[in-house]
Short mmCIF file of C-alpha atoms in Angstrom, two decimals:
data_model
loop_
_atom_site.label_atom_id
_atom_site.label_comp_id
_atom_site.label_asym_id
_atom_site.label_seq_id
_atom_site.Cartn_x
_atom_site.Cartn_y
_atom_site.Cartn_z
CA MET A 321 103.17 -2.67 -72.74
CA SER A 322 101.19 0.14 -74.36
CA ALA A 323 103.20 3.25 -75.24
CA THR A 324 100.45 5.45 -73.77
CA ALA A 325 99.83 3.42 -70.60
CA GLY A 326 100.91 6.24 -68.28
CA LEU A 327 99.02 8.99 -70.11
CA ARG A 328 95.38 7.84 -70.09
CA SER A 329 92.95 5.77 -68.06
CA LEU A 330 92.39 3.33 -70.95
CA ASN A 331 95.07 1.49 -72.87
CA ILE A 332 95.20 -1.74 -74.83
CA ASN A 333 96.33 -3.64 -71.73
CA ASN A 334 93.45 -2.75 -69.43
CA ILE A 335 90.36 -2.79 -71.66
CA ASN A 336 87.96 -5.73 -71.67
CA PRO A 337 90.08 -8.69 -72.86
CA ASN A 338 87.01 -10.36 -74.38
CA ILE A 339 86.72 -7.50 -76.89
CA LYS A 340 90.33 -8.01 -77.93
CA GLU A 341 89.67 -11.73 -78.35
CA ALA A 342 86.70 -11.23 -80.68
CA LYS A 343 87.31 -11.45 -84.42
CA TYR A 344 85.00 -10.31 -87.24
CA ALA A 345 86.53 -11.22 -90.57
CA VAL A 346 84.04 -9.57 -92.93
CA ARG A 347 85.11 -6.14 -91.66
CA GLY A 348 88.70 -6.93 -90.84
CA GLU A 349 92.03 -5.85 -92.33
CA LEU A 350 91.01 -6.68 -95.90
CA ALA A 351 87.92 -4.48 -95.68
CA THR A 352 89.96 -1.67 -94.13
CA ARG A 353 92.47 -1.77 -96.98
CA ALA A 354 89.64 -1.85 -99.53
CA GLU A 355 88.13 1.30 -98.00
CA ALA A 356 91.54 2.98 -98.10
CA TYR A 357 91.74 2.19 -101.82
CA ARG A 358 88.22 3.53 -102.31
CA ALA A 359 89.18 6.78 -100.56
CA ARG A 360 92.30 7.17 -102.73
CA LEU A 361 90.25 6.74 -105.90
CA ALA A 362 87.65 9.24 -104.66
CA GLU A 363 90.41 11.79 -104.04
CA GLY A 364 91.55 11.57 -107.65
CA HIS A 365 94.37 9.05 -107.33
CA PRO A 366 97.09 9.33 -108.47
CA LYS A 367 97.56 12.87 -107.21
CA SER A 368 100.81 13.37 -109.07
CA SER A 369 102.84 11.80 -111.86
CA GLN A 370 105.31 10.54 -109.24
CA GLU A 371 102.63 8.45 -107.48
CA LYS A 372 102.13 4.95 -108.86
CA PRO A 373 98.55 4.54 -110.05
CA LEU A 374 96.36 1.74 -108.71
CA PRO A 375 95.80 -1.08 -111.22
CA PHE A 376 92.01 -0.65 -111.02
CA ASP A 377 89.52 2.21 -111.14
CA LYS A 378 86.84 0.81 -108.84
CA VAL A 379 86.64 -1.16 -105.60
CA ILE A 380 84.16 -4.05 -105.54
CA ALA A 381 83.10 -4.82 -101.95
CA ALA A 382 82.25 -8.50 -102.39
CA ASN A 383 83.17 -9.13 -98.76
CA ILE A 384 79.82 -8.31 -97.18
CA GLY A 385 76.14 -8.73 -97.98
CA ASN A 386 75.43 -5.03 -98.43
CA PRO A 387 73.14 -4.99 -101.50
CA GLN A 388 72.52 -1.29 -101.99
CA GLN A 389 76.21 -0.41 -101.70
CA LEU A 390 76.56 -2.58 -104.80
CA ASP A 391 73.76 -0.76 -106.67
CA GLN A 392 70.75 -2.95 -105.83
CA LYS A 393 67.85 -0.54 -106.23
CA PRO A 394 65.47 -0.03 -103.31
CA ILE A 395 61.87 -1.15 -103.73
CA THR A 396 59.85 1.92 -104.75
CA PHE A 397 56.84 1.19 -102.51
CA PHE A 398 59.05 0.93 -99.44
CA ARG A 399 60.91 4.16 -100.10
CA GLN A 400 57.79 6.14 -100.98
CA VAL A 401 56.15 5.12 -97.71
CA LEU A 402 59.35 5.93 -95.81
CA SER A 403 59.49 9.40 -97.38
CA ILE A 404 56.08 10.20 -95.92
CA LEU A 405 56.98 8.71 -92.56
CA GLU A 406 60.07 10.92 -92.41
CA ASN A 407 58.12 14.00 -93.54
CA PRO A 408 54.39 13.66 -92.71
CA LEU A 409 53.81 17.20 -94.02
CA LEU A 410 53.78 15.60 -97.48
CA LEU A 411 50.30 14.32 -96.63
CA GLU A 412 49.01 17.89 -96.73
CA ASN A 413 49.09 17.69 -100.53
CA GLU A 414 48.15 14.17 -101.52
CA LYS A 415 47.22 15.34 -105.00
CA ALA A 416 50.81 16.49 -105.63
CA LEU A 417 52.15 13.17 -104.36
CA LYS A 418 49.95 11.22 -106.75
CA GLU A 419 50.02 13.45 -109.81
CA GLY A 420 53.51 14.93 -109.51
CA PHE A 421 55.50 12.06 -108.03
CA GLY A 422 53.55 8.95 -108.97
CA TYR A 423 52.61 7.85 -105.45
CA LYS A 424 49.73 5.37 -105.45
CA GLN A 425 46.87 5.49 -102.99
CA ASP A 426 48.07 2.35 -101.17
CA VAL A 427 51.39 4.12 -100.45
CA ILE A 428 49.55 6.99 -98.80
CA ASP A 429 47.22 4.65 -96.93
CA ARG A 430 50.11 2.54 -95.59
CA ALA A 431 52.02 5.62 -94.44
CA LYS A 432 48.93 6.93 -92.63
CA TRP A 433 48.37 3.59 -90.93
CA LEU A 434 52.01 3.30 -89.83
CA LEU A 435 51.92 6.85 -88.47
CA SER A 436 48.80 5.96 -86.52
CA GLU A 437 50.74 3.05 -84.99
CA VAL A 438 54.06 4.77 -84.19
CA HIS A 439 52.91 8.44 -84.08
CA SER A 440 56.33 9.54 -85.31
CA VAL A 441 59.44 7.69 -86.49
CA GLY A 442 61.36 10.13 -84.32
CA ALA A 443 59.67 8.84 -81.16
CA TYR A 444 60.50 5.77 -79.09
CA SER A 445 58.18 2.81 -79.53
CA GLN A 446 57.41 0.14 -76.98
CA SER A 447 60.67 -1.66 -76.20
CA GLN A 448 59.40 -4.84 -77.81
CA GLY A 449 58.35 -2.94 -80.93
CA ALA A 450 55.17 -1.18 -82.03
CA PRO A 451 52.16 -3.45 -81.33
CA GLY A 452 50.59 -3.01 -84.78
CA ILE A 453 53.85 -3.93 -86.49
CA ARG A 454 54.19 -7.03 -84.33
CA ARG A 455 50.64 -7.99 -85.35
CA SER A 456 51.64 -7.71 -89.02
CA ILE A 457 54.64 -9.98 -88.37
CA ALA A 458 52.42 -12.51 -86.58
CA GLN A 459 50.01 -12.55 -89.53
CA PHE A 460 52.92 -13.06 -91.94
CA LEU A 461 54.20 -16.00 -89.88
CA GLU A 462 50.74 -17.53 -89.83
CA ARG A 463 50.46 -17.24 -93.62
CA ARG A 464 53.96 -18.66 -94.13
CA ASP A 465 53.75 -21.62 -91.74
CA GLY A 466 50.05 -22.36 -91.31
CA TYR A 467 50.31 -22.02 -87.53
CA SER A 468 49.37 -19.21 -85.18
CA ALA A 469 51.95 -16.71 -83.91
CA GLU A 470 51.62 -14.64 -80.75
CA THR A 471 52.55 -10.95 -80.76
CA GLU A 472 53.92 -11.17 -77.21
CA ASN A 473 56.56 -13.61 -78.50
CA ILE A 474 57.79 -11.25 -81.23
CA PHE A 475 60.53 -8.66 -80.63
CA LEU A 476 61.63 -6.01 -83.14
CA SER A 477 65.40 -5.56 -83.26
CA ALA A 478 68.07 -3.43 -84.93
CA GLY A 479 68.67 -6.04 -87.60
CA ALA A 480 68.94 -9.75 -86.86
CA SER A 481 72.43 -9.18 -85.41
CA ALA A 482 70.96 -7.33 -82.42
CA GLY A 483 68.54 -10.20 -81.91
CA VAL A 484 71.39 -12.71 -81.89
CA ASN A 485 73.24 -10.58 -79.35
CA THR A 486 70.16 -10.38 -77.12
CA LEU A 487 69.50 -14.11 -77.19
CA LEU A 488 73.13 -15.11 -76.63
CA SER A 489 73.36 -12.63 -73.76
CA ILE A 490 70.45 -14.43 -72.10
CA ILE A 491 71.82 -17.92 -72.81
CA CYS A 492 75.48 -17.39 -71.84
CA ALA A 493 75.35 -17.49 -68.05
CA LYS A 494 78.97 -18.45 -67.30
CA PRO A 495 82.34 -19.02 -69.01
CA GLU A 496 81.55 -22.73 -69.35
CA THR A 497 78.38 -22.07 -71.38
CA GLY A 498 78.70 -23.44 -74.90
CA VAL A 499 76.75 -22.89 -78.11
CA LEU A 500 76.96 -25.24 -81.08
CA VAL A 501 77.87 -23.16 -84.14
CA PRO A 502 78.10 -24.37 -87.76
CA ILE A 503 81.52 -24.23 -89.37
CA PRO A 504 81.94 -22.44 -91.67
CA GLN A 505 79.85 -19.77 -89.93
CA TYR A 506 79.01 -16.11 -90.02
CA PRO A 507 81.54 -14.65 -87.53
CA LEU A 508 78.82 -12.75 -85.65
CA TYR A 509 78.34 -15.88 -83.58
CA THR A 510 81.94 -16.56 -82.59
CA ALA A 511 82.60 -12.85 -82.03
CA THR A 512 79.56 -12.44 -79.78
CA LEU A 513 80.43 -15.56 -77.81
CA ALA A 514 83.96 -14.22 -77.34
CA VAL A 515 82.63 -10.90 -76.03
CA LEU A 516 80.33 -12.79 -73.64
CA ASN A 517 83.26 -14.96 -72.49
CA ALA A 518 81.41 -18.11 -73.53
CA ARG A 519 82.46 -21.09 -75.63
CA CYS A 520 81.91 -21.76 -79.30
CA VAL A 521 81.30 -25.47 -79.91
CA PRO A 522 82.01 -25.95 -83.63
CA TYR A 523 80.20 -28.53 -85.74
CA TYR A 524 81.34 -28.97 -89.32
CA LEU A 525 79.02 -28.80 -92.30
CA ASP A 526 79.51 -31.44 -95.00
CA GLU A 527 81.05 -29.82 -98.09
CA SER A 528 80.73 -33.07 -100.07
CA LYS A 529 76.95 -32.88 -99.59
CA ALA A 530 76.50 -29.26 -100.68
CA TRP A 531 77.36 -28.00 -97.18
CA GLY A 532 74.53 -29.99 -95.63
CA THR A 533 73.97 -30.29 -91.89
CA ASP A 534 75.46 -33.55 -90.62
CA ILE A 535 73.66 -34.68 -87.47
CA GLY A 536 76.49 -37.11 -86.76
CA ALA A 537 78.98 -34.23 -86.69
CA ILE A 538 76.65 -32.30 -84.37
CA ARG A 539 76.41 -35.25 -81.96
CA GLU A 540 80.16 -35.74 -81.99
CA ALA A 541 80.85 -32.06 -81.28
CA HIS A 542 78.26 -32.02 -78.49
CA THR A 543 79.65 -35.14 -76.82
CA LYS A 544 83.23 -33.88 -77.03
CA ALA A 545 82.32 -30.47 -75.57
CA LYS A 546 80.44 -32.01 -72.65
CA SER A 547 83.38 -34.31 -71.90
CA GLU A 548 85.57 -31.19 -71.67
CA GLY A 549 83.29 -29.56 -69.13
CA THR A 550 81.27 -27.32 -71.45
CA ASP A 551 77.64 -26.71 -70.54
CA VAL A 552 76.15 -26.82 -74.05
CA ARG A 553 72.93 -24.79 -73.98
CA ALA A 554 72.03 -23.98 -77.57
CA ILE A 555 72.58 -24.74 -81.25
CA ALA A 556 72.76 -22.09 -83.98
CA VAL A 557 71.65 -22.92 -87.52
CA ILE A 558 71.88 -20.53 -90.48
CA ASN A 559 69.34 -21.38 -93.18
CA PRO A 560 69.96 -20.59 -96.00
CA GLY A 561 73.60 -20.64 -95.08
CA ASN A 562 76.15 -17.89 -94.65
CA PRO A 563 78.87 -18.21 -95.95
CA THR A 564 78.00 -21.43 -97.77
CA GLY A 565 74.69 -20.54 -99.44
CA ALA A 566 73.33 -24.00 -98.54
CA SER A 567 69.57 -24.43 -98.17
CA LEU A 568 68.43 -27.06 -95.65
CA THR A 569 65.77 -29.62 -96.50
CA ALA A 570 62.80 -30.18 -94.20
CA GLU A 571 64.46 -33.45 -93.15
CA ASP A 572 67.64 -31.59 -92.13
CA VAL A 573 65.58 -29.15 -90.07
CA ARG A 574 63.70 -31.98 -88.41
CA SER A 575 66.91 -33.81 -87.46
CA VAL A 576 68.25 -30.69 -85.72
CA LEU A 577 65.00 -30.23 -83.80
CA GLU A 578 64.96 -33.89 -82.76
CA PHE A 579 68.49 -33.54 -81.43
CA ALA A 580 67.59 -30.30 -79.62
CA ALA A 581 64.61 -32.00 -77.97
CA GLN A 582 66.75 -34.92 -76.89
CA GLU A 583 69.52 -32.75 -75.41
CA LYS A 584 67.33 -29.83 -74.20
CA LEU A 585 69.04 -27.25 -76.40
CA VAL A 586 67.72 -23.85 -77.43
CA VAL A 587 67.58 -23.64 -81.23
CA LEU A 588 68.68 -20.33 -82.77
CA ALA A 589 67.36 -20.33 -86.36
CA ASP A 590 68.99 -17.56 -88.38
CA GLU A 591 66.61 -17.29 -91.34
CA VAL A 592 67.50 -13.89 -92.78
CA TYR A 593 68.04 -15.33 -96.28
CA GLN A 594 64.68 -17.12 -96.43
CA THR A 595 63.66 -15.44 -99.70
CA ASN A 596 67.11 -16.01 -101.29
CA VAL A 597 66.57 -19.61 -102.38
CA PHE A 598 67.51 -20.85 -105.86
CA ILE A 599 67.28 -24.63 -105.39
CA GLY A 600 64.40 -26.25 -103.54
CA LYS A 601 62.28 -24.18 -101.19
CA PHE A 602 62.71 -22.56 -97.80
CA THR A 603 61.28 -24.48 -94.84
CA SER A 604 61.15 -22.64 -91.54
CA PHE A 605 62.15 -24.23 -88.25
CA LYS A 606 58.87 -22.97 -86.75
CA LYS A 607 56.73 -24.89 -89.27
CA VAL A 608 58.66 -28.13 -88.85
CA LEU A 609 58.57 -27.81 -85.05
CA ARG A 610 54.80 -27.25 -85.05
CA ASP A 611 54.38 -30.29 -87.33
CA MET A 612 56.45 -32.38 -84.91
CA GLN A 613 54.50 -31.10 -81.92
CA LYS A 614 51.26 -32.22 -83.58
CA GLU A 615 52.74 -35.68 -84.05
CA ASP A 616 54.15 -36.02 -80.53
CA PRO A 617 53.28 -33.11 -78.19
CA LYS A 618 54.87 -34.78 -75.18
CA LYS A 619 58.25 -35.28 -76.85
CA TYR A 620 58.53 -31.93 -78.61
CA GLY A 621 56.20 -29.67 -76.63
CA ASN A 622 58.95 -27.90 -74.67
CA VAL A 623 61.49 -27.33 -77.44
CA GLU A 624 62.79 -23.75 -77.23
CA LEU A 625 63.14 -22.09 -80.63
CA ALA A 626 64.10 -18.53 -81.53
CA SER A 627 63.82 -17.58 -85.22
CA LEU A 628 65.33 -14.42 -86.72
CA ASN A 629 64.68 -12.36 -89.84
CA SER A 630 65.85 -9.02 -91.22
CA VAL A 631 65.21 -6.32 -93.84
CA SER A 632 68.91 -6.37 -94.72
CA LYS A 633 68.81 -9.36 -97.07
CA GLY A 634 66.42 -10.89 -99.57
CA MET A 635 65.12 -8.55 -102.23
CA VAL A 636 64.71 -5.76 -99.67
CA GLY A 637 68.41 -5.12 -99.00
CA GLU A 638 67.83 -2.22 -96.59
CA CYS A 639 70.89 -2.92 -94.39
CA GLY A 640 71.39 0.66 -93.26
CA HIS A 641 67.89 1.00 -91.83
CA ARG A 642 68.63 -1.69 -89.22
CA GLY A 643 65.32 -3.51 -89.04
CA GLY A 644 64.72 -7.07 -87.94
CA TYR A 645 62.77 -9.26 -85.56
CA PHE A 646 62.91 -12.50 -83.67
CA GLU A 647 60.13 -14.79 -82.53
CA PHE A 648 60.52 -17.30 -79.76
CA VAL A 649 58.37 -20.29 -78.90
CA GLY A 650 58.57 -22.66 -75.96
CA PHE A 651 60.42 -20.24 -73.66
CA ASP A 652 59.69 -20.11 -69.94
CA PRO A 653 57.61 -16.97 -69.18
CA GLU A 654 60.13 -15.85 -66.56
CA VAL A 655 62.91 -16.07 -69.14
CA ALA A 656 60.76 -14.12 -71.60
CA ALA A 657 60.39 -11.39 -68.98
CA GLN A 658 64.17 -11.16 -68.68
CA ILE A 659 64.48 -10.86 -72.47
CA TYR A 660 62.02 -7.97 -72.33
CA LYS A 661 64.05 -6.32 -69.57
CA LEU A 662 67.27 -6.69 -71.57
CA VAL A 663 65.85 -5.11 -74.74
CA SER A 664 64.32 -2.34 -72.62
CA ILE A 665 67.78 -1.24 -71.56
CA THR A 666 68.35 0.00 -75.13
CA LEU A 667 64.80 1.50 -75.16
CA CYS A 668 63.73 0.24 -78.61
CA SER A 669 64.98 -0.67 -82.05
CA PRO A 670 65.01 2.05 -84.76
CA VAL A 671 61.37 2.87 -85.49
CA ILE A 672 62.02 3.53 -89.18
CA GLY A 673 63.50 0.03 -89.35
CA GLN A 674 60.41 -1.36 -87.63
CA CYS A 675 58.25 0.23 -90.33
CA LEU A 676 60.39 -1.37 -93.03
CA VAL A 677 59.93 -4.75 -91.35
CA GLU A 678 56.17 -4.22 -91.52
CA MET A 679 56.34 -3.53 -95.25
CA MET A 680 58.64 -6.51 -95.84
CA VAL A 681 56.18 -8.92 -94.20
CA ASN A 682 53.13 -7.15 -95.64
CA PRO A 683 54.08 -5.93 -99.15
CA PRO A 684 51.61 -4.84 -101.84
CA LYS A 685 49.28 -7.66 -102.86
CA GLU A 686 47.80 -8.55 -106.22
CA GLY A 687 45.08 -6.01 -106.95
CA ASP A 688 46.79 -3.20 -104.99
CA PRO A 689 47.79 -0.13 -107.07
CA SER A 690 51.51 -0.55 -106.25
CA TYR A 691 51.59 -4.30 -106.88
CA PRO A 692 52.61 -4.35 -110.59
CA LEU A 693 55.71 -2.22 -109.99
CA TYR A 694 56.53 -4.02 -106.74
CA LYS A 695 56.32 -7.41 -108.48
CA GLN A 696 58.44 -6.17 -111.39
CA GLU A 697 61.15 -4.81 -109.08
CA TYR A 698 61.12 -7.81 -106.73
CA ASP A 699 61.33 -10.38 -109.53
CA GLY A 700 63.98 -8.34 -111.35
CA ILE A 701 66.23 -8.27 -108.29
CA SER A 702 65.75 -12.00 -107.70
CA LYS A 703 66.48 -12.86 -111.34
CA GLY A 704 69.58 -10.66 -111.38
CA LEU A 705 70.97 -12.27 -108.23
CA HIS A 706 70.52 -15.75 -109.65
CA GLU A 707 72.13 -14.81 -112.97
CA ARG A 708 75.17 -13.30 -111.25
CA ALA A 709 75.44 -16.31 -108.94
CA LEU A 710 75.56 -18.61 -111.95
CA ALA A 711 78.07 -16.38 -113.77
CA LEU A 712 80.40 -16.45 -110.77
CA PHE A 713 79.87 -20.18 -110.25
CA ASN A 714 80.71 -20.89 -113.89
CA ALA A 715 83.84 -18.74 -113.60
CA PHE A 716 85.04 -20.70 -110.56
CA LYS A 717 84.41 -23.98 -112.40
CA GLN A 718 86.92 -23.00 -115.10
CA MET A 719 89.59 -21.71 -112.69
CA GLU A 720 92.49 -24.00 -111.85
CA GLY A 721 92.38 -25.27 -108.28
CA PHE A 722 88.82 -24.06 -107.56
CA GLU A 723 85.88 -26.26 -106.60
CA CYS A 724 82.46 -24.78 -105.91
CA GLN A 725 79.06 -26.13 -104.92
CA ASP A 726 76.04 -25.15 -107.00
CA PRO A 727 74.55 -21.84 -105.80
CA GLN A 728 71.54 -22.81 -103.68
CA GLY A 729 70.66 -19.61 -101.87
CA SER A 730 71.62 -16.58 -99.76
CA MET A 731 74.03 -14.09 -101.38
CA TYR A 732 77.32 -15.98 -101.35
CA LEU A 733 79.53 -18.61 -102.91
CA PHE A 734 82.14 -20.38 -100.78
CA PRO A 735 84.50 -22.21 -103.14
CA SER A 736 87.47 -24.25 -102.01
CA ILE A 737 90.83 -23.35 -103.48
CA THR A 738 94.11 -25.21 -103.88
CA ILE A 739 97.09 -22.91 -104.30
CA PRO A 740 100.73 -23.72 -105.09
CA ARG A 741 103.22 -24.63 -102.38
CA LYS A 742 105.31 -21.52 -103.18
CA ALA A 743 102.31 -19.32 -102.44
CA ILE A 744 101.75 -21.10 -99.12
CA GLU A 745 105.40 -20.58 -98.21
CA GLN A 746 105.18 -16.89 -99.10
CA ALA A 747 102.05 -16.57 -96.96
CA LYS A 748 103.96 -18.00 -93.99
CA LYS A 749 106.76 -15.47 -94.52
CA GLU A 750 104.13 -12.70 -94.37
CA ASN A 751 102.54 -14.27 -91.27
CA ARG A 752 99.24 -14.83 -93.05
CA GLN A 753 96.97 -17.81 -93.66
CA PRO A 754 97.29 -18.99 -97.28
CA ASP A 755 93.72 -18.08 -98.22
CA GLU A 756 94.15 -14.69 -96.55
CA PHE A 757 97.33 -14.15 -98.59
CA TYR A 758 95.43 -14.99 -101.78
CA CYS A 759 92.62 -12.56 -100.92
CA PHE A 760 95.06 -9.70 -100.26
CA LYS A 761 96.77 -10.36 -103.58
CA LEU A 762 93.37 -10.32 -105.30
CA LEU A 763 92.43 -7.02 -103.68
CA ASP A 764 95.75 -5.34 -104.48
CA ALA A 765 95.59 -6.40 -108.12
CA THR A 766 91.89 -5.97 -108.93
CA GLY A 767 90.18 -3.90 -106.22
CA ILE A 768 87.87 -6.85 -105.48
CA CYS A 769 87.48 -7.53 -101.77
CA VAL A 770 86.48 -11.04 -100.70
CA VAL A 771 86.88 -12.84 -97.36
CA PRO A 772 89.22 -15.79 -96.69
CA GLY A 773 87.61 -18.98 -95.49
CA SER A 774 89.81 -18.90 -92.39
CA GLY A 775 87.64 -15.99 -91.21
CA PHE A 776 84.61 -18.29 -91.08
CA GLY A 777 86.27 -21.48 -89.93
CA GLN A 778 87.10 -24.45 -92.15
CA LYS A 779 88.37 -27.99 -91.82
CA GLU A 780 92.10 -28.23 -91.27
CA GLY A 781 93.99 -28.59 -94.52
CA THR A 782 91.34 -26.86 -96.62
CA LEU A 783 91.26 -23.34 -98.03
CA HIS A 784 88.24 -21.31 -99.13
CA LEU A 785 87.05 -17.82 -99.85
CA ARG A 786 83.63 -16.22 -99.59
CA THR A 787 82.33 -13.80 -102.15
CA THR A 788 78.96 -12.18 -102.62
CA PHE A 789 77.40 -12.09 -106.07
CA LEU A 790 75.73 -8.73 -105.47
CA ALA A 791 77.92 -6.52 -107.66
CA PRO A 792 76.21 -5.60 -110.95
CA GLY A 793 77.43 -6.88 -114.28
CA THR A 794 80.01 -9.58 -114.95
CA GLU A 795 83.11 -7.53 -115.84
CA TRP A 796 84.46 -7.94 -112.32
CA VAL A 797 84.17 -11.73 -112.66
CA GLY A 798 86.55 -11.50 -115.61
CA ARG A 799 88.98 -9.60 -113.41
CA ILE A 800 89.03 -12.51 -110.96
CA ILE A 801 89.71 -15.03 -113.73
CA LYS A 802 92.57 -12.95 -115.14
CA PHE A 803 94.10 -12.40 -111.70
CA HIS A 804 93.91 -16.09 -110.82
CA GLU A 805 95.69 -17.13 -114.00
CA GLY A 806 98.53 -14.73 -113.21
CA PHE A 807 98.68 -15.79 -109.55
CA MET A 808 98.96 -19.48 -110.42
CA GLU A 809 101.70 -18.81 -112.95
CA GLU A 810 103.66 -16.61 -110.54
CA TYR A 811 103.66 -19.20 -107.75
CA ARG A 812 103.58 -22.41 -109.75
CA ASP A 813 105.88 -25.08 -108.28
#
């Protein structure tokens, strides 16, 4: 019983129970403690000689894909255009912009065009997103996939997360509704399903095959859920993967689409890491579906696919601007009308984020004045991410009890870890999962915040952690190695 139950209308016992059920590991207790440490350091910790100093001078937030918090530099072209959008009075002195601040003519031209489309970034747009920006997205999709895209099927959103929420809200009609979700998975999916009082139907990725999608595991999970009375309506796929970093082959994508066609499932393709690919190449679900529809229009013509993208990841890394979009194909027009109604309730996504989406899908091209710097910055960010991924991967390879797949894509590594029995017993005494216990010990000793695999789901009897490789430099990797050596010695059987 809440201690304040008689004092207020709301207490922990009478709020929406689905909210209490939802869990979101990447911003859970570990992240809260990390922020508390960051605040103490910012305040000049230790404040007195009596206070025990922290054993680190900086917090590394490797728990979340938040590139610019970890010093990834914004793309100059994007920010210059945004500065004009936020303050159009700058256009009254174009000469000063070009001669005093190095703005190129294509920056000024893009800002003018975007202002002509949205009028002001302080004004609402159409609920679906500004028409000109949706046309730019459609043109990008056509260039990427070689197939046409329709602007009426494209919705701007406040990051891909808002798009996921919208689509799941449409799909989840009753408590028995189920959605197939990859395990390990980004907890947005399980948390949103919990809030919607719907069912997560887990299907396990194959760690022995670089976290590949196993169609046999999907079929087994689907059959089991249906036998338990779950109305399975959709399948979510994250490509490249979060938290695993796995990049699906075209054959993997095709097998998922074939299964979706057979079982009449909506496919939710989370493709926000599509430019973060180190091994192989990104293949979109839309392209593979269109190829399949050419081969057999009768069999695949009605497959429902919703694909999502965002400015938060890739080399853009503009998480705080909350820009994203989703495109759907194969949806019933009456369902599409209900999606429009749902997004209209929140009026529109942030217009400044919409403008960033437009620049992401339509960046400077070869021959444009801003292209040389854009290419230099873009390639530099990509190269740095790959180098740090390899440095972290090589560190895990030399650490006792760690096993890690080669970094394929996205922004994460998801190694498995075997820890001593004494550590597992101590974790039980502290009422924590063993991998959670390890991550707290790592944070307390080094200031490095990672996320336990139990927050993403994992096969019983296995332990993992997820870390980004966004933080600059490699000094922090050395901190992990040193901590792990001490941890293993302390708890060695």
